[in-house]
């Protein structure tokens, strides 16, 4: 981004730069399971198995890895209750909510665009098939 | 999403459902190179090599595949000029602009959060290292 479109200086983080750490965090947030996990937790705190049911198709191992990365980035808070058996809840941090809001806006935009996307795909495949 | 949070019915696309085609499009849009490509084109149309320089680290092959997927989804328009050598420009469609706007809002949010993210990571690693 140039200085005219962003209101901070050249020392800021920039996902377009290969070595910038923001690129890794963007990948945690938009990765296959990271995005759906943040989106699911936006509706409220969930236990591990509730999350797993909501994020249709995720394996136990992948959900666990995803939650660790998001917790390490400070986007998700893990709360273990001292009960027997232990009860563990996951919820978004304030920062996680900010990120999840933007992500859900993107997700809804994509969902709402799907009729047009599928029509575009059909046109594209027809044109290429006819060459 | 439930009916109370979205204003359309149960037949709508839902990225949380494993088999919904919107999940594939979300992956094109948020994939490692798809997101950066859409973000770069939001600033204006670019030729292939200009795009490649802007999306730091992408290979020719990956950029080509990324552009094909985005063009097929109707998010990017490819304009070939009948010059010699042929000149090819890539630009966002109206739909691509809508998606890119939301994506850039997310990207800027992540960039702006990076000081907090890096501080959270340091705290996390310290705690885990001390166990």
PDB file of N, CA and C in Angstrom, chain A residues 66-115:
ATOM      1  N   UNK A  66      -5.064 -25.700  14.333  1.00  0.00           N
ATOM      2  CA  UNK A  66      -5.626 -24.387  13.982  1.00  0.00           C
ATOM      3  C   UNK A  66      -5.835 -23.546  15.234  1.00  0.00           C
ATOM      4  N   UNK A  67      -6.408 -24.164  16.273  1.00  0.00           N
ATOM      5  CA  UNK A  67      -6.669 -23.436  17.514  1.00  0.00           C
ATOM      6  C   UNK A  67      -5.366 -23.003  18.182  1.00  0.00           C
ATOM      7  N   UNK A  68      -4.344 -23.854  18.149  1.00  0.00           N
ATOM      8  CA  UNK A  68      -3.048 -23.473  18.729  1.00  0.00           C
ATOM      9  C   UNK A  68      -2.477 -22.238  18.031  1.00  0.00           C
ATOM     10  N   UNK A  69      -2.511 -22.232  16.688  1.00  0.00           N
ATOM     11  CA  UNK A  69      -1.956 -21.096  15.934  1.00  0.00           C
ATOM     12  C   UNK A  69      -2.729 -19.813  16.241  1.00  0.00           C
ATOM     13  N   UNK A  70      -4.059 -19.911  16.311  1.00  0.00           N
ATOM     14  CA  UNK A  70      -4.881 -18.723  16.569  1.00  0.00           C
ATOM     15  C   UNK A  70      -4.708 -18.241  18.005  1.00  0.00           C
ATOM     16  N   UNK A  71      -4.517 -19.201  18.931  1.00  0.00           N
ATOM     17  CA  UNK A  71      -4.291 -18.824  20.329  1.00  0.00           C
ATOM     18  C   UNK A  71      -2.930 -18.127  20.447  1.00  0.00           C
ATOM     19  N   UNK A  72      -1.933 -18.662  19.768  1.00  0.00           N
ATOM     20  CA  UNK A  72      -0.581 -18.080  19.831  1.00  0.00           C
ATOM     21  C   UNK A  72      -0.559 -16.664  19.247  1.00  0.00           C
ATOM     22  N   UNK A  73      -1.360 -16.438  18.204  1.00  0.00           N
ATOM     23  CA  UNK A  73      -1.437 -15.104  17.597  1.00  0.00           C
ATOM     24  C   UNK A  73      -2.281 -14.129  18.419  1.00  0.00           C
ATOM     25  N   UNK A  74      -2.876 -14.622  19.511  1.00  0.00           N
ATOM     26  CA  UNK A  74      -3.668 -13.738  20.373  1.00  0.00           C
ATOM     27  C   UNK A  74      -5.074 -13.473  19.847  1.00  0.00           C
ATOM     28  N   UNK A  75      -5.577 -14.356  18.966  1.00  0.00           N
ATOM     29  CA  UNK A  75      -6.909 -14.148  18.391  1.00  0.00           C
ATOM     30  C   UNK A  75      -7.977 -14.982  19.097  1.00  0.00           C
ATOM     31  N   UNK A  76      -7.546 -16.078  19.710  1.00  0.00           N
ATOM     32  CA  UNK A  76      -8.473 -16.983  20.402  1.00  0.00           C
ATOM     33  C   UNK A  76      -7.975 -17.201  21.825  1.00  0.00           C
ATOM     34  N   UNK A  77      -8.922 -17.218  22.778  1.00  0.00           N
ATOM     35  CA  UNK A  77      -8.583 -17.489  24.177  1.00  0.00           C
ATOM     36  C   UNK A  77      -9.100 -18.882  24.553  1.00  0.00           C
ATOM     37  N   UNK A  78      -8.231 -19.647  25.207  1.00  0.00           N
ATOM     38  CA  UNK A  78      -8.578 -21.006  25.627  1.00  0.00           C
ATOM     39  C   UNK A  78      -8.787 -20.983  27.136  1.00  0.00           C
ATOM     40  N   UNK A  79      -9.959 -21.389  27.573  1.00  0.00           N
ATOM     41  CA  UNK A  79     -10.293 -21.337  29.005  1.00  0.00           C
ATOM     42  C   UNK A  79     -10.562 -22.755  29.501  1.00  0.00           C
ATOM     43  N   UNK A  80      -9.656 -23.244  30.368  1.00  0.00           N
ATOM     44  CA  UNK A  80      -9.835 -24.598  30.913  1.00  0.00           C
ATOM     45  C   UNK A  80     -10.462 -24.504  32.289  1.00  0.00           C
ATOM     46  N   UNK A  81     -11.622 -25.150  32.467  1.00  0.00           N
ATOM     47  CA  UNK A  81     -12.291 -25.166  33.773  1.00  0.00           C
ATOM     48  C   UNK A  81     -11.735 -26.337  34.586  1.00  0.00           C
ATOM     49  N   UNK A  82     -11.501 -26.106  35.891  1.00  0.00           N
ATOM     50  CA  UNK A  82     -10.927 -27.170  36.733  1.00  0.00           C
ATOM     51  C   UNK A  82     -11.980 -28.179  37.169  1.00  0.00           C
ATOM     52  N   UNK A  83     -12.683 -28.746  36.217  1.00  0.00           N
ATOM     53  CA  UNK A  83     -13.699 -29.749  36.533  1.00  0.00           C
ATOM     54  C   UNK A  83     -13.162 -31.133  36.168  1.00  0.00           C
ATOM     55  N   UNK A  84     -13.927 -32.156  36.532  1.00  0.00           N
ATOM     56  CA  UNK A  84     -13.531 -33.512  36.175  1.00  0.00           C
ATOM     57  C   UNK A  84     -14.710 -34.200  35.500  1.00  0.00           C
ATOM     58  N   UNK A  85     -14.629 -34.486  34.189  1.00  0.00           N
ATOM     59  CA  UNK A  85     -13.491 -34.237  33.297  1.00  0.00           C
ATOM     60  C   UNK A  85     -13.314 -32.745  33.016  1.00  0.00           C
ATOM     61  N   UNK A  86     -12.106 -32.291  32.678  1.00  0.00           N
ATOM     62  CA  UNK A  86     -11.878 -30.871  32.418  1.00  0.00           C
ATOM     63  C   UNK A  86     -12.735 -30.368  31.267  1.00  0.00           C
ATOM     64  N   UNK A  87     -13.247 -29.160  31.419  1.00  0.00           N
ATOM     65  CA  UNK A  87     -14.060 -28.567  30.354  1.00  0.00           C
ATOM     66  C   UNK A  87     -13.263 -27.410  29.755  1.00  0.00           C
ATOM     67  N   UNK A  88     -13.093 -27.428  28.455  1.00  0.00           N
ATOM     68  CA  UNK A  88     -12.297 -26.393  27.800  1.00  0.00           C
ATOM     69  C   UNK A  88     -13.169 -25.621  26.818  1.00  0.00           C
ATOM     70  N   UNK A  89     -13.212 -24.303  27.010  1.00  0.00           N
ATOM     71  CA  UNK A  89     -13.969 -23.443  26.104  1.00  0.00           C
ATOM     72  C   UNK A  89     -13.019 -22.575  25.294  1.00  0.00           C
ATOM     73  N   UNK A  90     -13.403 -22.313  24.055  1.00  0.00           N
ATOM     74  CA  UNK A  90     -12.646 -21.415  23.187  1.00  0.00           C
ATOM     75  C   UNK A  90     -13.503 -20.202  22.874  1.00  0.00           C
ATOM     76  N   UNK A  91     -12.871 -19.025  22.942  1.00  0.00           N
ATOM     77  CA  UNK A  91     -13.614 -17.816  22.565  1.00  0.00           C
ATOM     78  C   UNK A  91     -12.668 -16.823  21.906  1.00  0.00           C
ATOM     79  N   UNK A  92     -13.230 -15.901  21.146  1.00  0.00           N
ATOM     80  CA  UNK A  92     -12.407 -14.880  20.502  1.00  0.00           C
ATOM     81  C   UNK A  92     -11.929 -13.860  21.516  1.00  0.00           C
ATOM     82  N   UNK A  93     -10.707 -13.356  21.349  1.00  0.00           N
ATOM     83  CA  UNK A  93     -10.242 -12.193  22.107  1.00  0.00           C
ATOM     84  C   UNK A  93     -10.819 -10.950  21.428  1.00  0.00           C
ATOM     85  N   UNK A  94     -10.583  -9.771  22.017  1.00  0.00           N
ATOM     86  CA  UNK A  94     -11.060  -8.527  21.389  1.00  0.00           C
ATOM     87  C   UNK A  94     -10.448  -8.388  19.992  1.00  0.00           C
ATOM     88  N   UNK A  95      -9.157  -8.703  19.887  1.00  0.00           N
ATOM     89  CA  UNK A  95      -8.483  -8.631  18.587  1.00  0.00           C
ATOM     90  C   UNK A  95      -9.085  -9.653  17.611  1.00  0.00           C
ATOM     91  N   UNK A  96      -9.354 -10.847  18.124  1.00  0.00           N
ATOM     92  CA  UNK A  96      -9.968 -11.893  17.298  1.00  0.00           C
ATOM     93  C   UNK A  96     -11.329 -11.463  16.760  1.00  0.00           C
ATOM     94  N   UNK A  97     -12.093 -10.736  17.579  1.00  0.00           N
ATOM     95  CA  UNK A  97     -13.413 -10.260  17.118  1.00  0.00           C
ATOM     96  C   UNK A  97     -13.267  -9.260  15.980  1.00  0.00           C
ATOM     97  N   UNK A  98     -12.286  -8.357  16.110  1.00  0.00           N
ATOM     98  CA  UNK A  98     -12.060  -7.377  15.031  1.00  0.00           C
ATOM     99  C   UNK A  98     -11.747  -8.067  13.710  1.00  0.00           C
ATOM    100  N   UNK A  99     -10.857  -9.064  13.799  1.00  0.00           N
ATOM    101  CA  UNK A  99     -10.460  -9.798  12.594  1.00  0.00           C
ATOM    102  C   UNK A  99     -11.648 -10.604  12.051  1.00  0.00           C
ATOM    103  N   UNK A 100     -12.370 -11.284  12.963  1.00  0.00           N
ATOM    104  CA  UNK A 100     -13.480 -12.143  12.539  1.00  0.00           C
ATOM    105  C   UNK A 100     -14.595 -11.333  11.876  1.00  0.00           C
ATOM    106  N   UNK A 101     -14.816 -10.102  12.353  1.00  0.00           N
ATOM    107  CA  UNK A 101     -15.841  -9.245  11.737  1.00  0.00           C
ATOM    108  C   UNK A 101     -15.546  -9.004  10.259  1.00  0.00           C
ATOM    109  N   UNK A 102     -14.284  -8.653   9.964  1.00  0.00           N
ATOM    110  CA  UNK A 102     -13.888  -8.412   8.571  1.00  0.00           C
ATOM    111  C   UNK A 102     -13.964  -9.702   7.756  1.00  0.00           C
ATOM    112  N   UNK A 103     -13.568 -10.779   8.384  1.00  0.00           N
ATOM    113  CA  UNK A 103     -13.580 -12.065   7.696  1.00  0.00           C
ATOM    114  C   UNK A 103     -15.011 -12.483   7.355  1.00  0.00           C
ATOM    115  N   UNK A 104     -15.945 -12.284   8.294  1.00  0.00           N
ATOM    116  CA  UNK A 104     -17.340 -12.660   8.033  1.00  0.00           C
ATOM    117  C   UNK A 104     -17.944 -11.781   6.954  1.00  0.00           C
ATOM    118  N   UNK A 105     -17.542 -10.516   6.916  1.00  0.00           N
ATOM    119  CA  UNK A 105     -18.022  -9.636   5.860  1.00  0.00           C
ATOM    120  C   UNK A 105     -17.575 -10.187   4.499  1.00  0.00           C
ATOM    121  N   UNK A 106     -16.327 -10.667   4.438  1.00  0.00           N
ATOM    122  CA  UNK A 106     -15.816 -11.278   3.207  1.00  0.00           C
ATOM    123  C   UNK A 106     -16.554 -12.580   2.879  1.00  0.00           C
ATOM    124  N   UNK A 107     -16.747 -13.417   3.902  1.00  0.00           N
ATOM    125  CA  UNK A 107     -17.438 -14.700   3.704  1.00  0.00           C
ATOM    126  C   UNK A 107     -18.859 -14.466   3.176  1.00  0.00           C
ATOM    127  N   UNK A 108     -19.582 -13.525   3.780  1.00  0.00           N
ATOM    128  CA  UNK A 108     -20.955 -13.262   3.330  1.00  0.00           C
ATOM    129  C   UNK A 108     -20.966 -12.723   1.905  1.00  0.00           C
ATOM    130  N   UNK A 109     -19.965 -11.891   1.589  1.00  0.00           N
ATOM    131  CA  UNK A 109     -19.863 -11.346   0.234  1.00  0.00           C
ATOM    132  C   UNK A 109     -19.667 -12.473  -0.775  1.00  0.00           C
ATOM    133  N   UNK A 110     -18.807 -13.428  -0.440  1.00  0.00           N
ATOM    134  CA  UNK A 110     -18.563 -14.571  -1.334  1.00  0.00           C
ATOM    135  C   UNK A 110     -19.817 -15.436  -1.450  1.00  0.00           C
ATOM    136  N   UNK A 111     -20.472 -15.721  -0.313  1.00  0.00           N
ATOM    137  CA  UNK A 111     -21.688 -16.537  -0.351  1.00  0.00           C
ATOM    138  C   UNK A 111     -22.747 -15.867  -1.240  1.00  0.00           C
ATOM    139  N   UNK A 112     -22.905 -14.557  -1.067  1.00  0.00           N
ATOM    140  CA  UNK A 112     -23.923 -13.837  -1.841  1.00  0.00           C
ATOM    141  C   UNK A 112     -23.566 -13.761  -3.329  1.00  0.00           C
ATOM    142  N   UNK A 113     -22.280 -13.913  -3.649  1.00  0.00           N
ATOM    143  CA  UNK A 113     -21.843 -13.816  -5.045  1.00  0.00           C
ATOM    144  C   UNK A 113     -21.914 -15.141  -5.788  1.00  0.00           C
ATOM    145  N   UNK A 114     -22.252 -16.223  -5.086  1.00  0.00           N
ATOM    146  CA  UNK A 114     -22.078 -17.544  -5.687  1.00  0.00           C
ATOM    147  C   UNK A 114     -22.919 -17.807  -6.940  1.00  0.00           C
ATOM    148  N   UNK A 115     -24.132 -17.241  -7.023  1.00  0.00           N
ATOM    149  CA  UNK A 115     -24.917 -17.436  -8.255  1.00  0.00           C
ATOM    150  C   UNK A 115     -24.132 -16.876  -9.438  1.00  0.00           C
TER     151      UNK A 115
END
